[in-house]
Amino acid sequence: MIKAGVVGATGYAGAELCRILSGHPQAELTAISSVSFEGKALSEVYPAYFHMCDLVCTSEEKVVEACDVIFAALPHGLSQELAAKCAAKGKVFIDLGADFRLEAEEEYKEWYNGEFIHKELHEQAVYGLPELFRENIRGKKIIANPGCYTTAVPLALAPALAKGYIEKDGIIADCKSGVTGAGRKPTQNSHYPELNESFTAYKVASHRHTPEMEQTLSHVAQTPVKLTFVPHLLPVNRGILATCYAHLKEGVTKDMLQGAYQEAYGKEYFIRLLPEGRVADIRNVRFSNFCDISLHVDPRAGMLVAISAIDNMVKGAAGQAVQNMNLAFGLDETVGLKLFPPAF
Amino acid sequence: MIKAGVVGATGYAGAELCRILSGHPQAELTAISSVSFEGKALSEVYPAYFHMCDLVCTSEEKVVEACDVIFAALPHGLSQELAAKCAAKGKVFIDLGADFRLEAEEEYKEWYNGEFIHKELHEQAVYGLPELFRENIRGKKIIANPGCYTTAVPLALAPALAKGYIEKDGIIADCKSGVTGAGRKPTQNSHYPELNESFTAYKVASHRHTPEMEQTLSHVAQTPVKLTFVPHLLPVNRGILATCYAHLKEGVTKDMLQGAYQEAYGKEYFIRLLPEGRVADIRNVRFSNFCDISLHVDPRAGMLVAISAIDNMVKGAAGQAVQNMNLAFGLDETVGLKLFPPAF
Amino acid sequence: MIKAGVVGATGYAGAELCRILSGHPQAELTAISSVSFEGKALSEVYPAYFHMCDLVCTSEEKVVEACDVIFAALPHGLSQELAAKCAAKGKVFIDLGADFRLEAEEEYKEWYNGEFIHKELHEQAVYGLPELFRENIRGKKIIANPGCYTTAVPLALAPALAKGYIEKDGIIADCKSGVTGAGRKPTQNSHYPELNESFTAYKVASHRHTPEMEQTLSHVAQTPVKLTFVPHLLPVNRGILATCYAHLKEGVTKDMLQGAYQEAYGKEYFIRLLPEGRVADIRNVRFSNFCDISLHVDPRAGMLVAISAIDNMVKGAAGQAVQNMNLAFGLDETVGLKLFPPAF
Amino acid sequence: MIKAGVVGATGYAGAELCRILSGHPQAELTAISSVSFEGKALSEVYPAYFHMCDLVCTSEEKVVEACDVIFAALPHGLSQELAAKCAAKGKVFIDLGADFRLEAEEEYKEWYNGEFIHKELHEQAVYGLPELFRENIRGKKIIANPGCYTTAVPLALAPALAKGYIEKDGIIADCKSGVTGAGRKPTQNSHYPELNESFTAYKVASHRHTPEMEQTLSHVAQTPVKLTFVPHLLPVNRGILATCYAHLKEGVTKDMLQGAYQEAYGKEYFIRLLPEGRVADIRNVRFSNFCDISLHVDPRAGMLVAISAIDNMVKGAAGQAVQNMNLAFGLDETVGLKLFPPAF
């Protein structure tokens, strides 16, 4: 049994990790920590967990000490020192935050206003989007787990881009996210009466996940890609729907596109390419590690519309982190993750 | 492996059964049927099930033929003939409908306008509320699975009633149900724009689950019990909250009540008695087979307020049906049912 | 034109008052104040109000100075001094808080942990539930505006109690409130992902609106009445549904009840007695000053079930406050309040 | 007083018209009709309207006979004959359906599979988007009232297009609509448990509002414009958010854009150009006739992101229809339409 620990267990991503790890047949949730709730049981913070996960929050140090793999579900900026502690003790470190996601320190500075404290750790870190970079991840010890938008958008566009079927300019990612993406902390925006029956965009074309998506897509395209990214906040708990637009190169047909996606994803357990006539819907992936993708073509405008749906807390956070753990420890990638999405 | 079949698989309770049975380690979902969708895969009806349960709907006859246990998730009135077919072949029959729930045929006539076609089957049938009648259920072949209200209300009141701590008159069950309880068929009442931001009662003091609750509570109290039952429709998908009121007998204290519930339910896996200061909430039991119960006393009025919360589709339907299957086949009651409720 | 001012304009009740007063043909919203947002326009706090109410928040003093009537939408405990200032200047004061609602100081102490600072003001204060106490209110200068529960429950029960048709013991008010009732301040409980798809009770049989309802009902019954009050929180923005239970006295029929309510409320503009077969629903009163009431009888248990629905922010707060203003200034009670509830 | 009638009064747009007309000081809702509910009061269909609009549904003929202006809120295809009847009697006809919206019969054939029955009526008909085509509408007798998407998208893009600030190719309208846009008839898609917590696109790049938007934008640009239009269904009752993307021409700055929109819309009562830092949100326009617009620039990709928000039932249907009535009858355009959007 792999001893797994979660630092930042009382945030939404951390809590979801605890839930998923509790059902993993080859890992054991061994220790958890929380700065705000040290000494309290996780089930005191989340009464839904009563009798299912009554583990008491301890300190970060104890988690590192007790576990083989440490998941960090921390606010951005707090993972670098923790990664160093894990590295010093030879532990596997999987970061759900953004500290190790950007390869270029100048981009990290520009968008996060931070710096690379331990440069050698950044060199060891791999980007944990298994469907695109699986071979890099196996057996690694520092894994930067992508977030929700940065999983949904690249998965929607990668095969078309890799095949050169779409233009690299003018790509648009119009994304809609459930509220859990904003975290557990109450704010005016997430206050029920103000979010209910509302819908709006935020950080229009200025969200800091933009360079991370561009980094992934540029690797796929093997040439720099820029995109316009506009996130919106949906009055639902879970889910990301990414509606991605790209100009089709001349002569590219729907069949060619279907073929490319089939080739790229046909054997991926967690990607469901939807049959003709269906559209990806966040409802169908809730509580699962699936990424549903549907392809659409606007022949009048020569436009590809690729739509992906994930559960932002699972494939967009905790589920993918466990998928990365499985890869890091040489397990079957799907162990503990064949989560059945409910119909309602 | 137990071969399990679901008749009426495309309704909400049937679909939930398929989802739960798919995760059961000692049963295999072998055949399903649907009158409306015969020949279609379940995942065509519920796209969430794509790649997880692509079983094709066949006929009732084939389900009976192929399986050891047949679950019926049918509109009331259609189960009696199916039960006879199962009985003729020695199959276990678990009915999620109401046909076998009432012991007195006159009550069935009064409330359901039906009659007992095969009286001997009604004599064999047992009422499948394991926490109250477990010993009757083990090894039985016709099990009437209680519905959502008829699970939530009796579990909230039984220990107090059994101990004689509350009056048998003037009991009130003010219940609030999620919309899935009304089934998959679209109606004006369940049309999104008309249910959203709404809340009302229905079938006030005239709902046909009333005599079933009274039957259960009368068994528990060993004397006839009448109650006033008012169901309400909540704009949420899942969950029943039952707020039950009963006059306390003189001298009964909160401690005595806590003791009675602890004694009755302390060893029940699926009942969580909440600690002082917590109130049962439908949010905390979603997607699980738990029944959360909190006890409150109004000392000014000498009133017990017992509140229970279940997921109407799990403990109130499909989960409890699997719990009954486990009992019928001599398995541990919790096999395949340790479902972890998500925190959000 | 009556010059109207709102102290505490940026809370939910205050903001709703501003919206309603803006449509009043004989009053003018003249000045508003807010401790948290002094110097800011109301439309900066509520962007929905942009171009409709861009009034800038000033101080309490300036509001008192500038206006003929001052509405206070403040946290409990802050109104007494403000009332004194208004009284000193001969202004009409309408309090949406609880400071002047309880007649007995000992009850105020017990439930609010406060005391009556200016006893003479409490003697002048009248309780502003016009449908029950209209004659007391006309022309008065200090009006205690009841809150949402304390409007919905007494209106549901008053005619039956006044006629002596129900028992005074064992009355139960099982109430369900929209989230705006909890105010504008974000909390964990009102954080969207935690309230969405949830439903629970709170302050079970211990909510401090209990003595206020008992006070009103005792006046109506002309004898002390005690009730068990259990509030629940609904995942909707607006509305209170009060499901009230009372034991019918022997011989009382549905017709007698209908007659009593017709007699009491038949001429009330803001009370809609629903026809047989309909049930009060919060959806139908949203954004209006209506109180819908439906009557139901459980003949098996001899129980009256009276259900009322109001918009907690209108008839349960701001609308009723304007109704009281109309009474205080000798206007037709419905002026500015014939608000048409939308169907969806 | 203008005598106003609504044909199709029991659909959502028709019911909203009745509500808005009831508050119009210079019009009187005189007669309404409904095929499905003839002989029933509107308040039987919508209990929210009880005591506010108890008008009984009669026949189309009687509505035409009794009224000066007839609003048609009918399924597409049923308006042409009604328009002819109105024309024959010299009545003003305002069509909320699509029959008179497209100027080119071939497009009507292609997208609606219909034909122009009375060609002369199509020649008389004007397109009722007042902010763009006001002068055409004044005093006219057949007005084609645009729908929700076809209002929100053109208003978001018109000034930039008119000034030649954006490219005419590659325009994208990613729209999100509340559920009322799909009408009153229950369907599986709008069944509460299936829409709640869901989000998806539909009719991707194939919705029949596409040519209508292109027609409007082509008039504004004075050259043919094509766009890619992808509508999505939001789990909220009301509102359209249109997130529109267009490539900026070289040298165009944010200031130039703000200037163009200010020039075009600065005096429009119903368009609110939001200040820098705010984003249009459907919450802020609910129940009002406002169209909120916010402008954003992605300098990295040279892209304009123009976001508009309307209430699909008001500015996107019934409110705009009344605005057109005001224009047709020479009234101030805002009469009866200064509807104050609630904050929650």
CSV table of N, CA and C in Angstrom, one decimal, chain D residues 191-304:
chain,number,residue,atom,x,y,z
D,191,HIS,N,-36.3,19.2,-18.0
D,191,HIS,CA,-36.8,18.5,-16.8
D,191,HIS,C,-35.8,18.8,-15.7
D,192,TYR,N,-36.3,19.3,-14.6
D,192,TYR,CA,-35.4,19.8,-13.6
D,192,TYR,C,-34.2,19.0,-13.2
D,193,PRO,N,-34.4,17.7,-12.9
D,193,PRO,CA,-33.2,16.9,-12.5
D,193,PRO,C,-32.1,16.8,-13.6
D,194,GLU,N,-32.5,17.0,-14.8
D,194,GLU,CA,-31.5,16.8,-15.9
D,194,GLU,C,-30.9,18.1,-16.4
D,195,LEU,N,-31.5,19.2,-16.1
D,195,LEU,CA,-30.9,20.5,-16.4
D,195,LEU,C,-30.1,21.1,-15.3
D,196,ASN,N,-30.6,20.9,-14.1
D,196,ASN,CA,-30.0,21.4,-12.9
D,196,ASN,C,-28.5,20.8,-12.8
D,197,GLU,N,-27.6,21.6,-12.5
D,197,GLU,CA,-26.2,21.2,-12.4
D,197,GLU,C,-25.6,20.7,-13.8
D,198,SER,N,-26.3,21.1,-14.9
D,198,SER,CA,-25.8,20.8,-16.2
D,198,SER,C,-25.4,22.1,-16.9
D,199,PHE,N,-24.6,21.9,-18.0
D,199,PHE,CA,-24.3,23.0,-18.9
D,199,PHE,C,-23.8,22.4,-20.2
D,200,THR,N,-24.4,22.8,-21.3
D,200,THR,CA,-23.9,22.3,-22.6
D,200,THR,C,-24.3,23.3,-23.7
D,201,ALA,N,-23.7,23.0,-24.8
D,201,ALA,CA,-24.1,23.8,-26.0
D,201,ALA,C,-25.2,23.0,-26.8
D,202,TYR,N,-25.8,23.7,-27.7
D,202,TYR,CA,-26.8,23.0,-28.6
D,202,TYR,C,-26.9,23.7,-29.9
D,203,LYS,N,-27.3,22.9,-30.9
D,203,LYS,CA,-27.3,23.5,-32.3
D,203,LYS,C,-26.1,24.2,-32.6
D,204,VAL,N,-24.9,23.6,-32.4
D,204,VAL,CA,-23.6,24.2,-32.5
D,204,VAL,C,-23.4,24.7,-34.0
D,205,ALA,N,-23.3,25.9,-34.2
D,205,ALA,CA,-23.0,26.5,-35.5
D,205,ALA,C,-24.1,26.1,-36.5
D,206,SER,N,-25.3,25.9,-36.0
D,206,SER,CA,-26.4,25.5,-36.9
D,206,SER,C,-27.8,26.1,-36.4
D,207,HIS,N,-27.7,27.0,-35.5
D,207,HIS,CA,-29.0,27.6,-35.0
D,207,HIS,C,-29.6,28.6,-36.0
D,208,ARG,N,-30.9,28.5,-36.1
D,208,ARG,CA,-31.5,29.4,-37.2
D,208,ARG,C,-31.6,30.8,-36.9
D,209,HIS,N,-31.1,31.3,-35.7
D,209,HIS,CA,-31.0,32.7,-35.5
D,209,HIS,C,-29.8,33.3,-36.2
D,210,THR,N,-28.9,32.4,-36.7
D,210,THR,CA,-27.6,32.8,-37.3
D,210,THR,C,-27.9,33.8,-38.5
D,211,PRO,N,-28.7,33.5,-39.5
D,211,PRO,CA,-28.9,34.4,-40.6
D,211,PRO,C,-29.5,35.7,-40.2
D,212,GLU,N,-30.3,35.7,-39.2
D,212,GLU,CA,-30.9,37.0,-38.7
D,212,GLU,C,-29.9,37.9,-38.1
D,213,MET,N,-29.0,37.3,-37.3
D,213,MET,CA,-27.9,38.2,-36.8
D,213,MET,C,-27.0,38.7,-37.9
D,214,GLU,N,-26.7,37.8,-38.9
D,214,GLU,CA,-25.9,38.2,-40.0
D,214,GLU,C,-26.6,39.4,-40.8
D,215,GLN,N,-27.9,39.2,-41.0
D,215,GLN,CA,-28.6,40.3,-41.7
D,215,GLN,C,-28.5,41.6,-41.0
D,216,THR,N,-28.7,41.6,-39.7
D,216,THR,CA,-28.5,42.9,-38.9
D,216,THR,C,-27.1,43.4,-39.0
D,217,LEU,N,-26.2,42.6,-38.8
D,217,LEU,CA,-24.8,43.0,-38.8
D,217,LEU,C,-24.3,43.5,-40.2
D,218,SER,N,-24.9,42.8,-41.2
D,218,SER,CA,-24.5,43.2,-42.6
D,218,SER,C,-25.1,44.6,-42.9
D,219,HIS,N,-26.3,44.9,-42.4
D,219,HIS,CA,-26.8,46.3,-42.5
D,219,HIS,C,-25.9,47.3,-41.8
D,220,VAL,N,-25.5,46.9,-40.6
D,220,VAL,CA,-24.7,47.9,-39.9
D,220,VAL,C,-23.3,48.1,-40.5
D,221,ALA,N,-22.8,47.0,-41.0
D,221,ALA,CA,-21.4,47.0,-41.6
D,221,ALA,C,-21.5,47.5,-43.1
D,222,GLN,N,-22.7,47.5,-43.7
D,222,GLN,CA,-22.9,47.8,-45.1
D,222,GLN,C,-22.1,46.9,-46.0
D,223,THR,N,-21.9,45.7,-45.6
D,223,THR,CA,-21.2,44.7,-46.4
D,223,THR,C,-21.6,43.3,-45.7
D,224,PRO,N,-21.6,42.2,-46.5
D,224,PRO,CA,-22.0,40.9,-45.9
D,224,PRO,C,-21.0,40.5,-44.7
D,225,VAL,N,-21.7,40.1,-43.7
D,225,VAL,CA,-20.9,39.6,-42.5
D,225,VAL,C,-21.4,38.2,-42.2
D,226,LYS,N,-20.4,37.3,-41.9
D,226,LYS,CA,-20.8,35.9,-41.5
D,226,LYS,C,-20.3,35.7,-40.0
D,227,LEU,N,-21.0,35.0,-39.3
D,227,LEU,CA,-20.5,34.7,-37.9
D,227,LEU,C,-20.7,33.3,-37.5
D,228,THR,N,-19.9,32.8,-36.6
D,228,THR,CA,-20.1,31.5,-36.0
D,228,THR,C,-20.8,31.7,-34.7
D,229,PHE,N,-22.0,31.0,-34.6
D,229,PHE,CA,-22.9,31.3,-33.4
D,229,PHE,C,-23.1,29.9,-32.7
D,230,VAL,N,-22.7,29.9,-31.4
D,230,VAL,CA,-22.8,28.7,-30.6
D,230,VAL,C,-23.6,29.1,-29.4
D,231,PRO,N,-24.9,28.6,-29.3
D,231,PRO,CA,-25.7,28.9,-28.1
D,231,PRO,C,-25.5,27.8,-27.0
D,232,HIS,N,-25.6,28.1,-25.8
D,232,HIS,CA,-25.5,27.2,-24.7
D,232,HIS,C,-26.7,27.4,-23.8
D,233,LEU,N,-27.1,26.4,-23.0
D,233,LEU,CA,-28.2,26.5,-22.1
D,233,LEU,C,-27.8,26.5,-20.7
D,234,LEU,N,-28.1,27.6,-20.0
D,234,LEU,CA,-27.7,27.9,-18.6
D,234,LEU,C,-28.8,27.4,-17.7
D,235,PRO,N,-28.4,26.8,-16.5
D,235,PRO,CA,-29.4,26.4,-15.5
D,235,PRO,C,-29.9,27.6,-14.7
D,236,VAL,N,-30.4,28.6,-15.4
D,236,VAL,CA,-31.0,29.8,-14.7
D,236,VAL,C,-32.3,30.1,-15.5
D,237,ASN,N,-33.2,30.8,-14.9
D,237,ASN,CA,-34.5,31.1,-15.6
D,237,ASN,C,-34.4,32.1,-16.7
D,238,ARG,N,-33.7,33.2,-16.4
D,238,ARG,CA,-33.7,34.4,-17.3
D,238,ARG,C,-32.3,34.8,-17.7
D,239,GLY,N,-32.2,35.3,-18.9
D,239,GLY,CA,-31.0,36.0,-19.2
D,239,GLY,C,-30.3,35.4,-20.4
D,240,ILE,N,-29.6,36.3,-21.2
D,240,ILE,CA,-28.7,35.9,-22.2
D,240,ILE,C,-27.4,36.6,-21.9
D,241,LEU,N,-26.3,35.9,-21.9
D,241,LEU,CA,-25.0,36.5,-22.0
D,241,LEU,C,-24.4,36.2,-23.3
D,242,ALA,N,-24.0,37.2,-24.1
D,242,ALA,CA,-23.4,37.0,-25.4
D,242,ALA,C,-21.9,37.5,-25.3
D,243,THR,N,-21.0,36.5,-25.4
D,243,THR,CA,-19.6,36.8,-25.4
D,243,THR,C,-19.2,36.8,-26.8
D,244,CYS,N,-18.9,38.0,-27.4
D,244,CYS,CA,-18.6,38.1,-28.8
D,244,CYS,C,-17.1,38.4,-29.1
D,245,TYR,N,-16.6,37.7,-30.0
D,245,TYR,CA,-15.1,37.8,-30.3
D,245,TYR,C,-15.0,38.4,-31.7
D,246,ALA,N,-14.1,39.3,-31.9
D,246,ALA,CA,-13.8,39.8,-33.3
D,246,ALA,C,-12.4,40.3,-33.3
D,247,HIS,N,-11.7,40.1,-34.4
D,247,HIS,CA,-10.3,40.5,-34.6
D,247,HIS,C,-10.3,42.1,-34.8
D,248,LEU,N,-9.5,42.7,-34.0
D,248,LEU,CA,-9.4,44.2,-34.1
D,248,LEU,C,-8.6,44.5,-35.3
D,249,LYS,N,-9.0,45.5,-36.0
D,249,LYS,CA,-8.1,46.1,-37.1
D,249,LYS,C,-6.9,46.7,-36.4
D,250,GLU,N,-5.8,46.8,-37.2
D,250,GLU,CA,-4.6,47.3,-36.7
D,250,GLU,C,-4.8,48.8,-36.2
D,251,GLY,N,-4.2,49.1,-35.1
D,251,GLY,CA,-4.3,50.5,-34.6
D,251,GLY,C,-5.5,50.8,-33.8
D,252,VAL,N,-6.4,49.9,-33.7
D,252,VAL,CA,-7.6,50.3,-33.0
D,252,VAL,C,-7.3,50.1,-31.5
D,253,THR,N,-7.6,51.1,-30.7
D,253,THR,CA,-7.4,51.0,-29.3
D,253,THR,C,-8.6,50.8,-28.5
D,254,LYS,N,-8.5,50.5,-27.2
D,254,LYS,CA,-9.6,50.4,-26.3
D,254,LYS,C,-10.4,51.7,-26.2
D,255,ASP,N,-9.6,52.8,-26.2
D,255,ASP,CA,-10.2,54.2,-26.1
D,255,ASP,C,-11.1,54.4,-27.4
D,256,MET,N,-10.6,54.1,-28.5
D,256,MET,CA,-11.4,54.3,-29.7
D,256,MET,C,-12.7,53.5,-29.7
D,257,LEU,N,-12.6,52.3,-29.1
D,257,LEU,CA,-13.8,51.4,-29.0
D,257,LEU,C,-14.8,52.1,-28.0
D,258,GLN,N,-14.3,52.4,-26.9
D,258,GLN,CA,-15.1,53.1,-25.9
D,258,GLN,C,-15.8,54.3,-26.5
D,259,GLY,N,-15.1,55.0,-27.2
D,259,GLY,CA,-15.6,56.2,-27.9
D,259,GLY,C,-16.7,55.9,-28.9
D,260,ALA,N,-16.5,54.9,-29.6
D,260,ALA,CA,-17.5,54.5,-30.6
D,260,ALA,C,-18.8,54.0,-30.0
D,261,TYR,N,-18.7,53.3,-28.9
D,261,TYR,CA,-19.9,52.8,-28.2
D,261,TYR,C,-20.6,53.9,-27.5
D,262,GLN,N,-19.8,54.8,-26.9
D,262,GLN,CA,-20.4,56.0,-26.2
D,262,GLN,C,-21.2,56.8,-27.2
D,263,GLU,N,-20.6,57.0,-28.4
D,263,GLU,CA,-21.2,57.8,-29.4
D,263,GLU,C,-22.5,57.1,-29.9
D,264,ALA,N,-22.5,55.8,-30.0
D,264,ALA,CA,-23.6,55.1,-30.5
D,264,ALA,C,-24.7,55.0,-29.5
D,265,TYR,N,-24.3,54.7,-28.3
D,265,TYR,CA,-25.3,54.3,-27.3
D,265,TYR,C,-25.4,55.3,-26.1
D,266,GLY,N,-24.6,56.3,-26.1
D,266,GLY,CA,-24.6,57.2,-24.9
D,266,GLY,C,-25.9,57.7,-24.5
D,267,LYS,N,-26.8,57.9,-25.5
D,267,LYS,CA,-28.1,58.5,-25.2
D,267,LYS,C,-29.2,57.4,-25.1
D,268,GLU,N,-28.9,56.2,-25.2
D,268,GLU,CA,-29.9,55.2,-25.2
D,268,GLU,C,-30.3,54.8,-23.8
D,269,TYR,N,-31.5,55.0,-23.4
D,269,TYR,CA,-32.0,54.7,-22.1
D,269,TYR,C,-31.7,53.2,-21.7
D,270,PHE,N,-32.0,52.3,-22.7
D,270,PHE,CA,-32.0,50.9,-22.4
D,270,PHE,C,-30.6,50.2,-22.5
D,271,ILE,N,-29.6,51.0,-23.0
D,271,ILE,CA,-28.3,50.4,-23.0
D,271,ILE,C,-27.4,51.0,-21.9
D,272,ARG,N,-26.9,50.1,-21.1
D,272,ARG,CA,-25.9,50.6,-20.1
D,272,ARG,C,-24.5,50.2,-20.4
D,273,LEU,N,-23.7,51.1,-20.9
D,273,LEU,CA,-22.3,50.8,-21.1
D,273,LEU,C,-21.6,50.8,-19.8
D,274,LEU,N,-21.0,49.7,-19.4
D,274,LEU,CA,-20.5,49.5,-18.1
D,274,LEU,C,-19.2,50.2,-18.0
D,275,PRO,N,-18.9,50.8,-16.8
D,275,PRO,CA,-17.6,51.4,-16.6
D,275,PRO,C,-16.5,50.4,-16.6
D,276,GLU,N,-15.3,50.8,-16.9
D,276,GLU,CA,-14.1,50.0,-16.9
D,276,GLU,C,-14.0,49.2,-15.6
D,277,GLY,N,-13.7,47.9,-15.8
D,277,GLY,CA,-13.6,47.0,-14.6
D,277,GLY,C,-14.8,46.2,-14.3
D,278,ARG,N,-15.9,46.6,-14.9
D,278,ARG,CA,-17.1,45.8,-14.7
D,278,ARG,C,-17.4,44.9,-15.9
D,279,VAL,N,-18.0,43.8,-15.7
D,279,VAL,CA,-18.4,42.8,-16.8
D,279,VAL,C,-19.9,42.7,-16.8
D,280,ALA,N,-20.5,42.6,-17.9
D,280,ALA,CA,-21.9,42.4,-18.0
D,280,ALA,C,-22.3,41.1,-17.4
D,281,ASP,N,-23.4,41.1,-16.7
D,281,ASP,CA,-23.8,39.9,-15.9
D,281,ASP,C,-25.3,39.8,-16.1
D,282,ILE,N,-25.8,38.7,-16.4
D,282,ILE,CA,-27.3,38.5,-16.5
D,282,ILE,C,-28.1,38.9,-15.3
D,283,ARG,N,-27.4,38.7,-14.1
D,283,ARG,CA,-28.1,39.0,-12.9
D,283,ARG,C,-28.6,40.5,-12.8
D,284,ASN,N,-27.8,41.4,-13.4
D,284,ASN,CA,-28.1,42.8,-13.2
D,284,ASN,C,-29.2,43.3,-14.2
D,285,VAL,N,-29.6,42.6,-15.1
D,285,VAL,CA,-30.6,43.0,-16.0
D,285,VAL,C,-32.0,42.3,-15.9
D,286,ARG,N,-32.0,41.3,-15.0
D,286,ARG,CA,-33.2,40.5,-14.8
D,286,ARG,C,-34.4,41.4,-14.6
D,287,PHE,N,-35.5,41.1,-15.3
D,287,PHE,CA,-36.8,41.7,-15.1
D,287,PHE,C,-36.8,43.2,-15.6
D,288,SER,N,-35.7,43.6,-16.3
D,288,SER,CA,-35.6,44.9,-16.8
D,288,SER,C,-35.5,44.9,-18.3
D,289,ASN,N,-35.6,46.0,-19.0
D,289,ASN,CA,-35.4,46.1,-20.4
D,289,ASN,C,-34.0,46.6,-20.8
D,290,PHE,N,-33.1,46.5,-19.8
D,290,PHE,CA,-31.7,46.9,-20.1
D,290,PHE,C,-30.9,45.9,-20.9
D,291,CYS,N,-30.0,46.5,-21.7
D,291,CYS,CA,-28.9,45.7,-22.3
D,291,CYS,C,-27.6,46.2,-21.7
D,292,ASP,N,-27.0,45.5,-20.9
D,292,ASP,CA,-25.7,45.9,-20.4
D,292,ASP,C,-24.6,45.4,-21.3
D,293,ILE,N,-23.6,46.3,-21.5
D,293,ILE,CA,-22.5,46.0,-22.4
D,293,ILE,C,-21.2,46.3,-21.8
D,294,SER,N,-20.2,45.4,-21.8
D,294,SER,CA,-18.9,45.7,-21.4
D,294,SER,C,-17.9,45.3,-22.5
D,295,LEU,N,-16.9,46.1,-22.6
D,295,LEU,CA,-15.9,46.0,-23.7
D,295,LEU,C,-14.5,45.5,-23.1
D,296,HIS,N,-13.9,44.6,-23.7
D,296,HIS,CA,-12.6,44.1,-23.3
D,296,HIS,C,-11.7,43.9,-24.5
D,297,VAL,N,-10.4,44.1,-24.3
D,297,VAL,CA,-9.5,43.9,-25.4
D,297,VAL,C,-8.4,42.9,-24.9
D,298,ASP,N,-8.1,41.9,-25.8
D,298,ASP,CA,-7.0,41.0,-25.6
D,298,ASP,C,-5.9,41.6,-26.4
D,299,PRO,N,-5.0,42.3,-25.8
D,299,PRO,CA,-3.9,42.9,-26.7
D,299,PRO,C,-2.9,41.9,-27.2
D,300,ARG,N,-2.8,40.8,-26.5
D,300,ARG,CA,-1.9,39.7,-26.9
D,300,ARG,C,-2.3,39.1,-28.3
D,301,ALA,N,-3.6,39.0,-28.4
D,301,ALA,CA,-4.1,38.4,-29.6
D,301,ALA,C,-4.8,39.4,-30.6
D,302,GLY,N,-4.9,40.6,-30.2
D,302,GLY,CA,-5.6,41.6,-31.0
D,302,GLY,C,-7.0,41.3,-31.2
D,303,MET,N,-7.7,41.0,-30.1
D,303,MET,CA,-9.1,40.6,-30.2
D,303,MET,C,-9.9,41.5,-29.3
D,304,LEU,N,-11.1,41.9,-29.9
D,304,LEU,CA,-12.1,42.5,-29.1
D,304,LEU,C,-13.0,41.4,-28.5
